[in-house]
Amino acid sequence: MTLKNEDVRNIAQLARLQISDSAIEQLTTDLSNILALAEQMKAVDTSNVTPMAHPMDATQRLRKDEVTEIDERDKFQGIAPDVESGYYRVPKVIE
Amino acid sequence: MTTKTIKQIQQGLAQKEFSSVEITRQYLDRIDSYNSTINCFITVTDELALQQAKTADAVIARGEAGTLTGIPLAHKDIYCTDGIKTSCASRMLDNFIAPYDATIIEKFRQGGAVMLGKTNMDEFAMGSSNENSYYGAVANPWDFERVPGGSSGGSAAAVAASLAPGATGTDTGGSIRQPAALCGISGIKPTYGCVSRYGMVAFGSSLDQGGPLARSAEDCAILLQAMAGFDPRDSTSIDREVPDYSEQLNDDIRGLKIGLPKEYFAEGLDADVARVIETAIQEYRRLGAEIVDIGLPNANLAIPVYYVVAPAECSSNLSRFDGVRFGHRCDNPVDLEDLYKRSRDEGFGDEVKRRIMIGTYVLSAGYYDAYYLKAQQLRRLIKQDYEKAFQQVDVILCPVTPEVAFKQGAKTDDPVSMYLQDIYTLALNLAGLPGMSIPAGFSQELPVGMQLIGNYFDESRLLNVAHQFQQATDWHLKTPELA
């Protein structure tokens, strides 16, 4: 799989990563090389194989729908970049 | 005193040969002397350590000591520690003071263990050389110009350099076993679901597993005992009784069937590393084990499958780092998208960005079936290889790495050549099986590790097989002379 610079820009947009123009060429090469490694998977026929989601084929446990967490807003917001009156502040989203 | 095993420290504390404060001070002094060179600690919690040691001494004096009371340990900086910086070796979390303890940290605290500090690692546990750290590379104590392995490189280097008698690590594709091998110590990656992942910063959720690194298999058994167990706060934790991991250590291994997968002794393995492993196999023969040739026909698929599954899960897990609730935020964002993109660009290092992008690509519309789904199908084939092998043998023995510790900078320009380092370790994580690395000898005056792979939840047997080797050899007792 050979990617183009434009593909890498699209992936970066999906991943919400700012990629500088100077880094794009190298990144395109690196990502293409990694995907070339992944291409080796194509050699094996897996048409009748069930995908494996968990090594022990375990399923998600359920618990009773009870409140188990306590309110620790002040503690959690103590490490936030920008808060005001218990809210997280971000740049204006709606004009 | 700092070359003692955890077992010996337990005995010394019990017999009042020294106090926890005394031995903790010795480790802190040694950290003070060598950390600037080795760079294995990101944070040294000296005040907390001495306070915990003092408390431990009081507990010991009252005759109420448990197995871990007063034992100094280091923790990989991937485990959340309440009130203490938990950076994951990333600029993204450079300012992150964890607001809670990971389950295993809580267990060590409650057990009276002493925390020396938080160890360096590859950023978000992505790497095989500990060169991907915001806090700089870690030096291998056997040769400061070489890498200690990764991603638990700081933990492995700290134990090898006697800056801690034991440490915690995590293993997503070899991150306990590979640095243990390159630093000449012992480490175990338990069965997936054995050790709680709660409070362990997530990288590849279906692969990540915590475990200990220490001087001996006997010490690994002591630490694993403290770490293992069902945790309702981890949805993938397995609800199963925890065995006594030390109980079988001294069992005779005569008649034990050890499988040698031919695929792991093929081209690409350094000839001198192969010689060391061959000598170790002879030792097992002498101990009465039966050596059986086996095949793992899909072994060559582990690298491509892993480098689809792990990045996919990483891209999903790391989407939480958005610069809004915690972690790094860029200066003066013009809008929300700019805030996300620049915070993430500035906060993440190159390897993390590469993996996020690969993961984003393989999960994106139109590519999911060809990559992620295909990889999950192949994962089952890899697991089936091991299931077949374990019908024939009790444990599998193979190398941990294709070569000894390489020079810093040797592979940093070529991500794929770095990935190939993990060729013998990845399959276990894909299958969810337990594995160990123990010192097997030396090549070019550098340690060589030997990998032992067990069936699901067969950690006790792995520790037994490793301990028996360590009773017959002294490779695990060798320590580097630090300049």
CSV table of N, CA, C and O in Angstrom, one decimal, chain A residues 1 3 8-9 11-20 26-27 30-31 33-35 37-42 44-61 69 72 75-76 79-82 88-93, chain B residues 82 96-97 99 191-192 230-232 234-235 237-238 301 303-304 308 323-327 329 333 335-337 339-341 344-345 353-354 356-358 360-361 370-371 373-381 383 415-416 419 430-432 456-457:
chain,number,residue,atom,x,y,z
A,1,MET,N,0.9,-1.2,0.0
A,1,MET,CA,0.0,0.0,0.0
A,1,MET,C,0.9,1.2,0.0
A,1,MET,O,1.6,1.5,0.9
A,3,LEU,N,0.9,5.2,0.1
A,3,LEU,CA,0.1,6.4,0.4
A,3,LEU,C,0.7,7.6,-0.3
A,3,LEU,O,1.8,7.7,-0.6
A,8,VAL,N,-2.2,11.1,3.6
A,8,VAL,CA,-1.7,11.3,5.0
A,8,VAL,C,-2.3,12.5,5.6
A,8,VAL,O,-2.7,12.5,6.8
A,9,ARG,N,-2.6,13.6,4.8
A,9,ARG,CA,-3.2,14.8,5.3
A,9,ARG,C,-4.7,14.4,5.7
A,9,ARG,O,-5.2,14.9,6.8
A,11,ILE,N,-5.8,11.4,6.7
A,11,ILE,CA,-5.7,10.6,7.9
A,11,ILE,C,-5.4,11.5,9.1
A,11,ILE,O,-6.1,11.3,10.2
A,12,ALA,N,-4.5,12.4,8.9
A,12,ALA,CA,-4.2,13.4,10.0
A,12,ALA,C,-5.4,14.1,10.5
A,12,ALA,O,-5.7,14.4,11.7
A,13,GLN,N,-6.2,14.5,9.5
A,13,GLN,CA,-7.5,15.3,9.8
A,13,GLN,C,-8.4,14.4,10.6
A,13,GLN,O,-9.0,14.8,11.6
A,14,LEU,N,-8.6,13.1,10.2
A,14,LEU,CA,-9.5,12.2,10.9
A,14,LEU,C,-9.0,12.0,12.3
A,14,LEU,O,-9.7,11.8,13.3
A,15,ALA,N,-7.6,11.9,12.5
A,15,ALA,CA,-7.0,11.7,13.8
A,15,ALA,C,-6.9,13.0,14.6
A,15,ALA,O,-6.3,12.9,15.7
A,16,ARG,N,-7.3,14.1,14.1
A,16,ARG,CA,-7.1,15.4,14.7
A,16,ARG,C,-5.7,15.6,15.1
A,16,ARG,O,-5.4,15.8,16.3
A,17,LEU,N,-4.8,15.5,14.1
A,17,LEU,CA,-3.4,15.8,14.4
A,17,LEU,C,-3.0,16.9,13.4
A,17,LEU,O,-3.3,16.8,12.2
A,18,GLN,N,-2.3,17.9,13.9
A,18,GLN,CA,-1.7,18.9,13.0
A,18,GLN,C,-0.4,18.4,12.5
A,18,GLN,O,0.5,18.1,13.3
A,19,ILE,N,-0.3,18.3,11.1
A,19,ILE,CA,1.0,17.8,10.6
A,19,ILE,C,1.6,18.9,9.8
A,19,ILE,O,1.0,19.4,8.9
A,20,SER,N,2.9,19.2,10.1
A,20,SER,CA,3.5,20.3,9.4
A,20,SER,C,3.9,19.9,8.0
A,20,SER,O,4.2,18.7,7.8
A,26,GLN,N,8.3,12.5,5.0
A,26,GLN,CA,8.8,11.4,5.8
A,26,GLN,C,7.7,10.5,6.4
A,26,GLN,O,7.8,9.3,6.4
A,27,LEU,N,6.6,11.2,6.8
A,27,LEU,CA,5.5,10.4,7.4
A,27,LEU,C,4.8,9.6,6.4
A,27,LEU,O,4.5,8.4,6.6
A,30,ASP,N,7.1,6.5,6.0
A,30,ASP,CA,7.0,5.6,7.1
A,30,ASP,C,5.7,4.9,7.2
A,30,ASP,O,5.6,3.7,7.4
A,31,LEU,N,4.6,5.6,7.0
A,31,LEU,CA,3.2,5.0,7.0
A,31,LEU,C,3.1,4.0,5.9
A,31,LEU,O,2.5,2.9,6.1
A,33,ASN,N,5.5,2.2,4.5
A,33,ASN,CA,6.3,1.0,4.9
A,33,ASN,C,5.6,0.2,5.9
A,33,ASN,O,5.6,-1.1,5.8
A,34,ILE,N,4.9,0.8,6.9
A,34,ILE,CA,4.2,0.0,7.9
A,34,ILE,C,3.0,-0.7,7.3
A,34,ILE,O,2.8,-1.9,7.5
A,35,LEU,N,2.3,0.0,6.4
A,35,LEU,CA,1.2,-0.7,5.7
A,35,LEU,C,1.6,-1.8,4.8
A,35,LEU,O,0.9,-2.8,4.6
A,37,LEU,N,4.0,-3.8,5.5
A,37,LEU,CA,4.1,-4.9,6.4
A,37,LEU,C,2.8,-5.6,6.6
A,37,LEU,O,2.6,-6.8,6.6
A,38,ALA,N,1.7,-4.8,6.8
A,38,ALA,CA,0.4,-5.3,7.0
A,38,ALA,C,-0.2,-6.1,5.8
A,38,ALA,O,-1.0,-7.0,6.0
A,39,GLU,N,0.3,-5.7,4.6
A,39,GLU,CA,-0.1,-6.4,3.4
A,39,GLU,C,0.2,-7.9,3.4
A,39,GLU,O,-0.5,-8.7,2.8
A,40,GLN,N,1.2,-8.3,4.2
A,40,GLN,CA,1.5,-9.8,4.3
A,40,GLN,C,0.3,-10.6,4.8
A,40,GLN,O,0.3,-11.8,4.6
A,41,MET,N,-0.6,-10.0,5.4
A,41,MET,CA,-1.8,-10.7,5.9
A,41,MET,C,-2.6,-11.3,4.8
A,41,MET,O,-3.3,-12.3,5.0
A,42,LYS,N,-2.6,-10.6,3.6
A,42,LYS,CA,-3.4,-11.0,2.5
A,42,LYS,C,-3.1,-12.4,2.0
A,42,LYS,O,-3.9,-13.1,1.3
A,44,VAL,N,-3.0,-15.2,3.4
A,44,VAL,CA,-3.7,-16.3,4.1
A,44,VAL,C,-5.2,-16.1,3.9
A,44,VAL,O,-5.8,-15.1,4.1
A,45,ASP,N,-5.8,-17.3,3.5
A,45,ASP,CA,-7.3,-17.3,3.3
A,45,ASP,C,-7.9,-17.4,4.7
A,45,ASP,O,-7.7,-18.4,5.4
A,46,THR,N,-8.8,-16.5,5.0
A,46,THR,CA,-9.4,-16.5,6.4
A,46,THR,C,-11.0,-16.5,6.2
A,46,THR,O,-11.7,-16.2,7.1
A,47,SER,N,-11.4,-17.0,5.0
A,47,SER,CA,-12.9,-16.8,4.8
A,47,SER,C,-13.8,-17.5,5.8
A,47,SER,O,-14.9,-17.1,6.1
A,48,ASN,N,-13.3,-18.6,6.4
A,48,ASN,CA,-14.1,-19.3,7.4
A,48,ASN,C,-13.7,-19.1,8.8
A,48,ASN,O,-14.0,-19.9,9.7
A,49,VAL,N,-12.9,-18.1,9.1
A,49,VAL,CA,-12.3,-18.0,10.5
A,49,VAL,C,-13.1,-16.9,11.2
A,49,VAL,O,-13.4,-15.8,10.7
A,50,THR,N,-13.6,-17.2,12.4
A,50,THR,CA,-14.3,-16.2,13.2
A,50,THR,C,-13.3,-15.2,13.8
A,50,THR,O,-12.3,-15.7,14.4
A,51,PRO,N,-13.5,-13.9,13.6
A,51,PRO,CA,-12.6,-13.0,14.2
A,51,PRO,C,-12.5,-13.1,15.8
A,51,PRO,O,-13.5,-13.5,16.4
A,52,MET,N,-11.3,-12.9,16.3
A,52,MET,CA,-11.1,-13.1,17.7
A,52,MET,C,-11.1,-11.8,18.4
A,52,MET,O,-10.2,-10.9,18.2
A,53,ALA,N,-12.0,-11.6,19.3
A,53,ALA,CA,-12.1,-10.3,20.0
A,53,ALA,C,-11.5,-10.3,21.4
A,53,ALA,O,-11.1,-9.3,21.9
A,54,HIS,N,-11.5,-11.5,22.0
A,54,HIS,CA,-10.9,-11.7,23.3
A,54,HIS,C,-10.2,-13.0,23.4
A,54,HIS,O,-10.8,-14.0,22.9
A,55,PRO,N,-9.0,-13.1,24.0
A,55,PRO,CA,-8.3,-14.3,24.0
A,55,PRO,C,-9.1,-15.5,24.6
A,55,PRO,O,-8.9,-16.6,24.2
A,56,MET,N,-9.9,-15.2,25.6
A,56,MET,CA,-10.7,-16.3,26.2
A,56,MET,C,-12.1,-16.2,25.8
A,56,MET,O,-13.0,-16.9,26.4
A,57,ASP,N,-12.4,-15.5,24.7
A,57,ASP,CA,-13.7,-15.3,24.1
A,57,ASP,C,-14.7,-14.9,25.2
A,57,ASP,O,-15.9,-15.3,25.3
A,58,ALA,N,-14.2,-14.1,26.2
A,58,ALA,CA,-15.1,-13.7,27.3
A,58,ALA,C,-16.0,-12.6,26.7
A,58,ALA,O,-15.7,-11.9,25.7
A,59,THR,N,-17.1,-12.4,27.4
A,59,THR,CA,-18.0,-11.3,27.0
A,59,THR,C,-18.1,-10.3,28.1
A,59,THR,O,-17.7,-10.6,29.2
A,60,GLN,N,-18.5,-9.1,27.8
A,60,GLN,CA,-18.6,-8.1,28.8
A,60,GLN,C,-19.5,-8.5,30.0
A,60,GLN,O,-20.6,-9.0,29.8
A,61,ARG,N,-19.0,-8.3,31.2
A,61,ARG,CA,-19.8,-8.5,32.4
A,61,ARG,C,-20.8,-7.4,32.6
A,61,ARG,O,-20.6,-6.3,32.2
A,69,GLU,N,-20.1,5.7,41.8
A,69,GLU,CA,-19.1,6.7,41.8
A,69,GLU,C,-19.5,7.9,42.7
A,69,GLU,O,-20.7,8.2,42.7
A,72,GLU,N,-16.4,13.8,42.4
A,72,GLU,CA,-15.1,14.3,42.7
A,72,GLU,C,-14.7,15.4,41.7
A,72,GLU,O,-13.6,15.5,41.3
A,75,LYS,N,-11.7,17.7,42.4
A,75,LYS,CA,-10.4,17.0,42.3
A,75,LYS,C,-10.0,16.8,40.8
A,75,LYS,O,-8.9,17.1,40.4
A,76,PHE,N,-11.0,16.3,40.0
A,76,PHE,CA,-10.7,16.1,38.6
A,76,PHE,C,-10.5,17.4,37.8
A,76,PHE,O,-9.6,17.4,36.9
A,79,ILE,N,-6.9,19.4,37.7
A,79,ILE,CA,-5.8,19.2,36.7
A,79,ILE,C,-6.2,19.6,35.3
A,79,ILE,O,-5.5,19.3,34.4
A,80,ALA,N,-7.3,20.2,35.2
A,80,ALA,CA,-7.8,20.6,33.8
A,80,ALA,C,-7.1,21.9,33.4
A,80,ALA,O,-6.8,22.7,34.2
A,81,PRO,N,-6.9,22.1,32.0
A,81,PRO,CA,-6.2,23.3,31.5
A,81,PRO,C,-7.0,24.5,31.8
A,81,PRO,O,-6.4,25.6,32.1
A,82,ASP,N,-8.3,24.5,31.7
A,82,ASP,CA,-9.1,25.7,31.9
A,82,ASP,C,-10.5,25.4,32.3
A,82,ASP,O,-11.3,24.7,31.6
A,88,TYR,N,-15.7,23.0,31.9
A,88,TYR,CA,-14.4,23.0,31.1
A,88,TYR,C,-14.6,24.1,30.1
A,88,TYR,O,-15.6,24.1,29.3
A,89,ARG,N,-13.6,25.0,30.0
A,89,ARG,CA,-13.7,26.0,29.0
A,89,ARG,C,-12.9,25.7,27.7
A,89,ARG,O,-11.8,25.2,27.8
A,90,VAL,N,-13.6,25.9,26.6
A,90,VAL,CA,-12.9,25.7,25.3
A,90,VAL,C,-13.2,26.9,24.4
A,90,VAL,O,-14.1,27.7,24.8
A,91,PRO,N,-12.5,27.1,23.3
A,91,PRO,CA,-12.9,28.3,22.5
A,91,PRO,C,-14.3,28.2,22.0
A,91,PRO,O,-14.9,27.1,21.9
A,92,LYS,N,-14.9,29.3,21.7
A,92,LYS,CA,-16.3,29.5,21.3
A,92,LYS,C,-16.6,28.5,20.2
A,92,LYS,O,-15.9,28.5,19.1
A,93,VAL,N,-17.6,27.7,20.3
A,93,VAL,CA,-18.0,26.7,19.3
A,93,VAL,C,-19.1,27.3,18.4
A,93,VAL,O,-19.2,27.1,17.2
B,82,ASP,N,-2.1,8.2,42.9
B,82,ASP,CA,-2.8,9.3,43.4
B,82,ASP,C,-1.9,10.4,44.0
B,82,ASP,O,-1.1,10.1,44.8
B,96,PHE,N,0.3,16.0,34.4
B,96,PHE,CA,-0.8,15.2,34.9
B,96,PHE,C,-0.5,14.5,36.2
B,96,PHE,O,0.4,13.7,36.4
B,97,ILE,N,-1.2,15.0,37.3
B,97,ILE,CA,-1.1,14.5,38.6
B,97,ILE,C,-2.3,13.5,38.7
B,97,ILE,O,-3.5,14.0,38.7
B,99,PRO,N,-5.4,11.6,39.7
B,99,PRO,CA,-6.4,11.8,40.8
B,99,PRO,C,-6.8,10.5,41.5
B,99,PRO,O,-7.6,10.5,42.4
B,191,THR,N,-1.1,-14.1,31.9
B,191,THR,CA,-2.3,-14.4,31.0
B,191,THR,C,-3.1,-13.1,30.9
B,191,THR,O,-3.3,-12.4,32.0
B,192,TYR,N,-3.6,-12.8,29.8
B,192,TYR,CA,-4.5,-11.6,29.6
B,192,TYR,C,-5.7,-11.7,30.6
B,192,TYR,O,-6.3,-12.8,30.6
B,230,PHE,N,-8.9,-10.8,40.4
B,230,PHE,CA,-10.1,-10.2,39.7
B,230,PHE,C,-10.3,-8.8,40.2
B,230,PHE,O,-10.2,-8.5,41.4
B,231,ASP,N,-10.7,-7.9,39.3
B,231,ASP,CA,-11.0,-6.6,39.7
B,231,ASP,C,-12.3,-6.1,38.9
B,231,ASP,O,-12.3,-6.0,37.7
B,232,PRO,N,-13.4,-5.9,39.6
B,232,PRO,CA,-14.6,-5.5,39.0
B,232,PRO,C,-14.5,-4.2,38.2
B,232,PRO,O,-15.3,-3.9,37.3
B,234,ASP,N,-12.2,-3.5,36.1
B,234,ASP,CA,-11.6,-3.8,34.8
B,234,ASP,C,-12.5,-4.8,34.1
B,234,ASP,O,-12.6,-5.9,34.5
B,235,SER,N,-13.2,-4.3,33.0
B,235,SER,CA,-14.2,-5.2,32.4
B,235,SER,C,-13.6,-6.4,31.8
B,235,SER,O,-14.4,-7.3,31.4
B,237,SER,N,-11.1,-8.2,33.2
B,237,SER,CA,-10.4,-8.9,34.2
B,237,SER,C,-11.1,-10.3,34.4
B,237,SER,O,-12.3,-10.4,34.3
B,238,ILE,N,-10.3,-11.3,34.6
B,238,ILE,CA,-10.9,-12.7,34.6
B,238,ILE,C,-11.2,-13.1,36.1
B,238,ILE,O,-10.3,-13.0,36.9
B,301,LEU,N,3.0,-14.4,10.9
B,301,LEU,CA,1.9,-13.4,10.8
B,301,LEU,C,1.8,-12.5,12.0
B,301,LEU,O,1.1,-11.4,11.9
B,303,ILE,N,3.8,-10.2,13.3
B,303,ILE,CA,4.2,-8.8,13.2
B,303,ILE,C,3.1,-8.1,12.4
B,303,ILE,O,2.6,-7.0,12.8
B,304,PRO,N,2.7,-8.5,11.1
B,304,PRO,CA,1.7,-7.7,10.5
B,304,PRO,C,0.4,-7.6,11.2
B,304,PRO,O,-0.2,-6.6,11.3
B,308,VAL,N,-1.4,-4.0,13.0
B,308,VAL,CA,-2.7,-3.5,12.7
B,308,VAL,C,-3.5,-3.4,13.9
B,308,VAL,O,-4.1,-2.3,14.2
B,323,GLY,N,-6.9,17.8,25.0
B,323,GLY,CA,-6.5,19.1,25.5
B,323,GLY,C,-7.7,19.8,26.2
B,323,GLY,O,-7.6,21.0,26.5
B,324,VAL,N,-8.7,19.1,26.5
B,324,VAL,CA,-9.9,19.8,27.2
B,324,VAL,C,-9.9,19.5,28.7
B,324,VAL,O,-10.0,20.4,29.5
B,325,ARG,N,-9.9,18.2,29.1
B,325,ARG,CA,-10.1,17.9,30.5
B,325,ARG,C,-8.9,17.7,31.3
B,325,ARG,O,-8.9,18.0,32.5
B,326,PHE,N,-7.8,17.3,30.7
B,326,PHE,CA,-6.5,17.1,31.4
B,326,PHE,C,-5.4,17.0,30.3
B,326,PHE,O,-5.7,16.8,29.2
B,327,GLY,N,-4.2,17.1,30.8
B,327,GLY,CA,-3.1,16.9,29.8
B,327,GLY,C,-2.8,18.2,29.1
B,327,GLY,O,-3.3,19.3,29.5
B,329,ARG,N,-2.4,21.4,26.7
B,329,ARG,CA,-3.2,22.2,25.8
B,329,ARG,C,-2.3,23.2,25.2
B,329,ARG,O,-1.5,23.9,25.8
B,333,PRO,N,-5.6,28.7,21.3
B,333,PRO,CA,-6.3,28.0,20.2
B,333,PRO,C,-7.3,29.0,19.5
B,333,PRO,O,-8.0,29.7,20.3
B,335,ASP,N,-9.9,28.0,17.5
B,335,ASP,CA,-11.2,27.4,17.6
B,335,ASP,C,-11.0,25.9,18.2
B,335,ASP,O,-9.9,25.5,18.4
B,336,LEU,N,-12.1,25.2,18.3
B,336,LEU,CA,-12.0,23.9,19.0
B,336,LEU,C,-11.1,22.9,18.2
B,336,LEU,O,-10.3,22.2,18.8
B,337,GLU,N,-11.3,22.9,16.9
B,337,GLU,CA,-10.5,22.0,16.1
B,337,GLU,C,-9.0,22.3,16.2
B,337,GLU,O,-8.2,21.4,16.3
B,339,LEU,N,-7.6,23.6,18.7
B,339,LEU,CA,-7.2,23.2,20.0
B,339,LEU,C,-6.9,21.7,20.0
B,339,LEU,O,-5.8,21.3,20.5
B,340,TYR,N,-7.7,20.9,19.5
B,340,TYR,CA,-7.5,19.5,19.4
B,340,TYR,C,-6.2,19.2,18.6
B,340,TYR,O,-5.3,18.5,19.1
B,341,LYS,N,-6.1,19.7,17.4
B,341,LYS,CA,-5.0,19.3,16.5
B,341,LYS,C,-3.7,19.8,17.0
B,341,LYS,O,-2.7,19.0,17.0
B,344,ARG,N,-2.6,18.0,20.3
B,344,ARG,CA,-2.2,16.6,20.1
B,344,ARG,C,-0.9,16.5,19.3
B,344,ARG,O,0.0,15.7,19.6
B,345,ASP,N,-0.7,17.5,18.4
B,345,ASP,CA,0.6,17.5,17.6
B,345,ASP,C,1.8,17.9,18.6
B,345,ASP,O,2.8,17.2,18.6
B,353,LYS,N,2.4,9.3,17.1
B,353,LYS,CA,1.6,9.9,16.0
B,353,LYS,C,1.5,8.9,14.9
B,353,LYS,O,0.5,8.7,14.3
B,354,ARG,N,2.6,8.2,14.6
B,354,ARG,CA,2.6,7.2,13.5
B,354,ARG,C,1.6,6.2,13.8
B,354,ARG,O,0.8,5.8,12.9
B,356,ILE,N,-1.0,6.3,15.9
B,356,ILE,CA,-2.4,6.8,15.8
B,356,ILE,C,-2.9,6.9,14.4
B,356,ILE,O,-4.0,6.5,14.0
B,357,MET,N,-2.0,7.3,13.5
B,357,MET,CA,-2.4,7.5,12.1
B,357,MET,C,-2.6,6.1,11.4
B,357,MET,O,-3.6,6.0,10.6
B,358,ILE,N,-1.7,5.1,11.7
B,358,ILE,CA,-2.0,3.8,11.1
B,358,ILE,C,-3.3,3.3,11.6
B,358,ILE,O,-4.1,2.7,10.8
B,360,THR,N,-5.9,4.9,12.7
B,360,THR,CA,-7.0,5.7,12.2
B,360,THR,C,-7.3,5.2,10.7
B,360,THR,O,-8.5,5.0,10.4
B,361,TYR,N,-6.2,4.9,10.0
B,361,TYR,CA,-6.4,4.5,8.6
B,361,TYR,C,-7.1,3.1,8.5
B,361,TYR,O,-8.0,2.9,7.8
B,370,ALA,N,-10.5,-5.1,5.4
B,370,ALA,CA,-9.3,-5.6,4.9
B,370,ALA,C,-8.1,-5.6,5.9
B,370,ALA,O,-7.2,-6.4,5.8
B,371,TYR,N,-8.2,-4.7,6.9
B,371,TYR,CA,-7.2,-4.7,7.9
B,371,TYR,C,-7.6,-5.2,9.3
B,371,TYR,O,-7.1,-6.3,9.7
B,373,LEU,N,-10.5,-6.4,10.7
B,373,LEU,CA,-11.2,-7.7,10.7
B,373,LEU,C,-10.3,-8.8,10.3
B,373,LEU,O,-10.3,-9.9,11.0
B,374,LYS,N,-9.5,-8.6,9.2
B,374,LYS,CA,-8.6,-9.6,8.8
B,374,LYS,C,-7.6,-10.0,9.9
B,374,LYS,O,-7.3,-11.2,10.1
B,375,ALA,N,-7.1,-9.0,10.5
B,375,ALA,CA,-6.1,-9.2,11.6
B,375,ALA,C,-6.7,-10.0,12.8
B,375,ALA,O,-6.1,-10.9,13.3
B,376,GLN,N,-8.0,-9.7,13.1
B,376,GLN,CA,-8.6,-10.4,14.2
B,376,GLN,C,-8.9,-11.9,13.8
B,376,GLN,O,-8.9,-12.7,14.7
B,377,GLN,N,-9.1,-12.1,12.5
B,377,GLN,CA,-9.2,-13.5,12.1
B,377,GLN,C,-7.9,-14.3,12.2
B,377,GLN,O,-7.8,-15.4,12.6
B,378,LEU,N,-6.8,-13.6,11.7
B,378,LEU,CA,-5.5,-14.2,11.8
B,378,LEU,C,-5.1,-14.5,13.2
B,378,LEU,O,-4.4,-15.4,13.5
B,379,ARG,N,-5.5,-13.6,14.1
B,379,ARG,CA,-5.2,-13.7,15.5
B,379,ARG,C,-5.7,-15.1,16.0
B,379,ARG,O,-5.1,-15.7,16.8
B,380,ARG,N,-6.9,-15.5,15.6
B,380,ARG,CA,-7.4,-16.8,16.0
B,380,ARG,C,-6.5,-17.9,15.5
B,380,ARG,O,-6.3,-18.9,16.2
B,381,LEU,N,-6.0,-17.8,14.3
B,381,LEU,CA,-5.1,-18.8,13.7
B,381,LEU,C,-3.9,-18.9,14.6
B,381,LEU,O,-3.4,-20.0,14.8
B,383,LYS,N,-3.5,-18.1,17.7
B,383,LYS,CA,-3.9,-18.7,19.0
B,383,LYS,C,-4.1,-20.3,18.8
B,383,LYS,O,-3.7,-21.0,19.7
B,415,PRO,N,11.2,2.9,11.5
B,415,PRO,CA,10.3,2.2,12.4
B,415,PRO,C,10.1,0.7,12.1
B,415,PRO,O,10.0,0.0,13.1
B,416,VAL,N,10.1,0.3,10.9
B,416,VAL,CA,9.9,-1.1,10.6
B,416,VAL,C,11.0,-2.0,11.2
B,416,VAL,O,10.8,-3.1,11.7
B,419,TYR,N,10.3,-2.5,14.7
B,419,TYR,CA,9.2,-3.4,14.9
B,419,TYR,C,9.7,-4.9,14.8
B,419,TYR,O,9.1,-5.8,15.5
B,430,LEU,N,-1.0,-11.5,21.3
B,430,LEU,CA,-2.2,-11.7,20.4
B,430,LEU,C,-3.0,-12.9,20.8
B,430,LEU,O,-4.2,-12.9,20.7
B,431,ALA,N,-2.3,-13.9,21.4
B,431,ALA,CA,-3.0,-15.1,21.8
B,431,ALA,C,-3.5,-14.9,23.3
B,431,ALA,O,-4.3,-15.7,23.8
B,432,GLY,N,-2.9,-14.0,24.0
B,432,GLY,CA,-3.3,-13.8,25.4
B,432,GLY,C,-2.6,-14.7,26.4
B,432,GLY,O,-3.0,-14.8,27.6
B,456,TYR,N,-2.6,-21.0,29.1
B,456,TYR,CA,-3.4,-20.0,29.8
B,456,TYR,C,-3.4,-20.3,31.3
B,456,TYR,O,-3.6,-21.5,31.7
B,457,PHE,N,-3.1,-19.3,32.1
B,457,PHE,CA,-3.2,-19.4,33.6
B,457,PHE,C,-2.1,-20.4,34.1
B,457,PHE,O,-2.3,-20.8,35.3
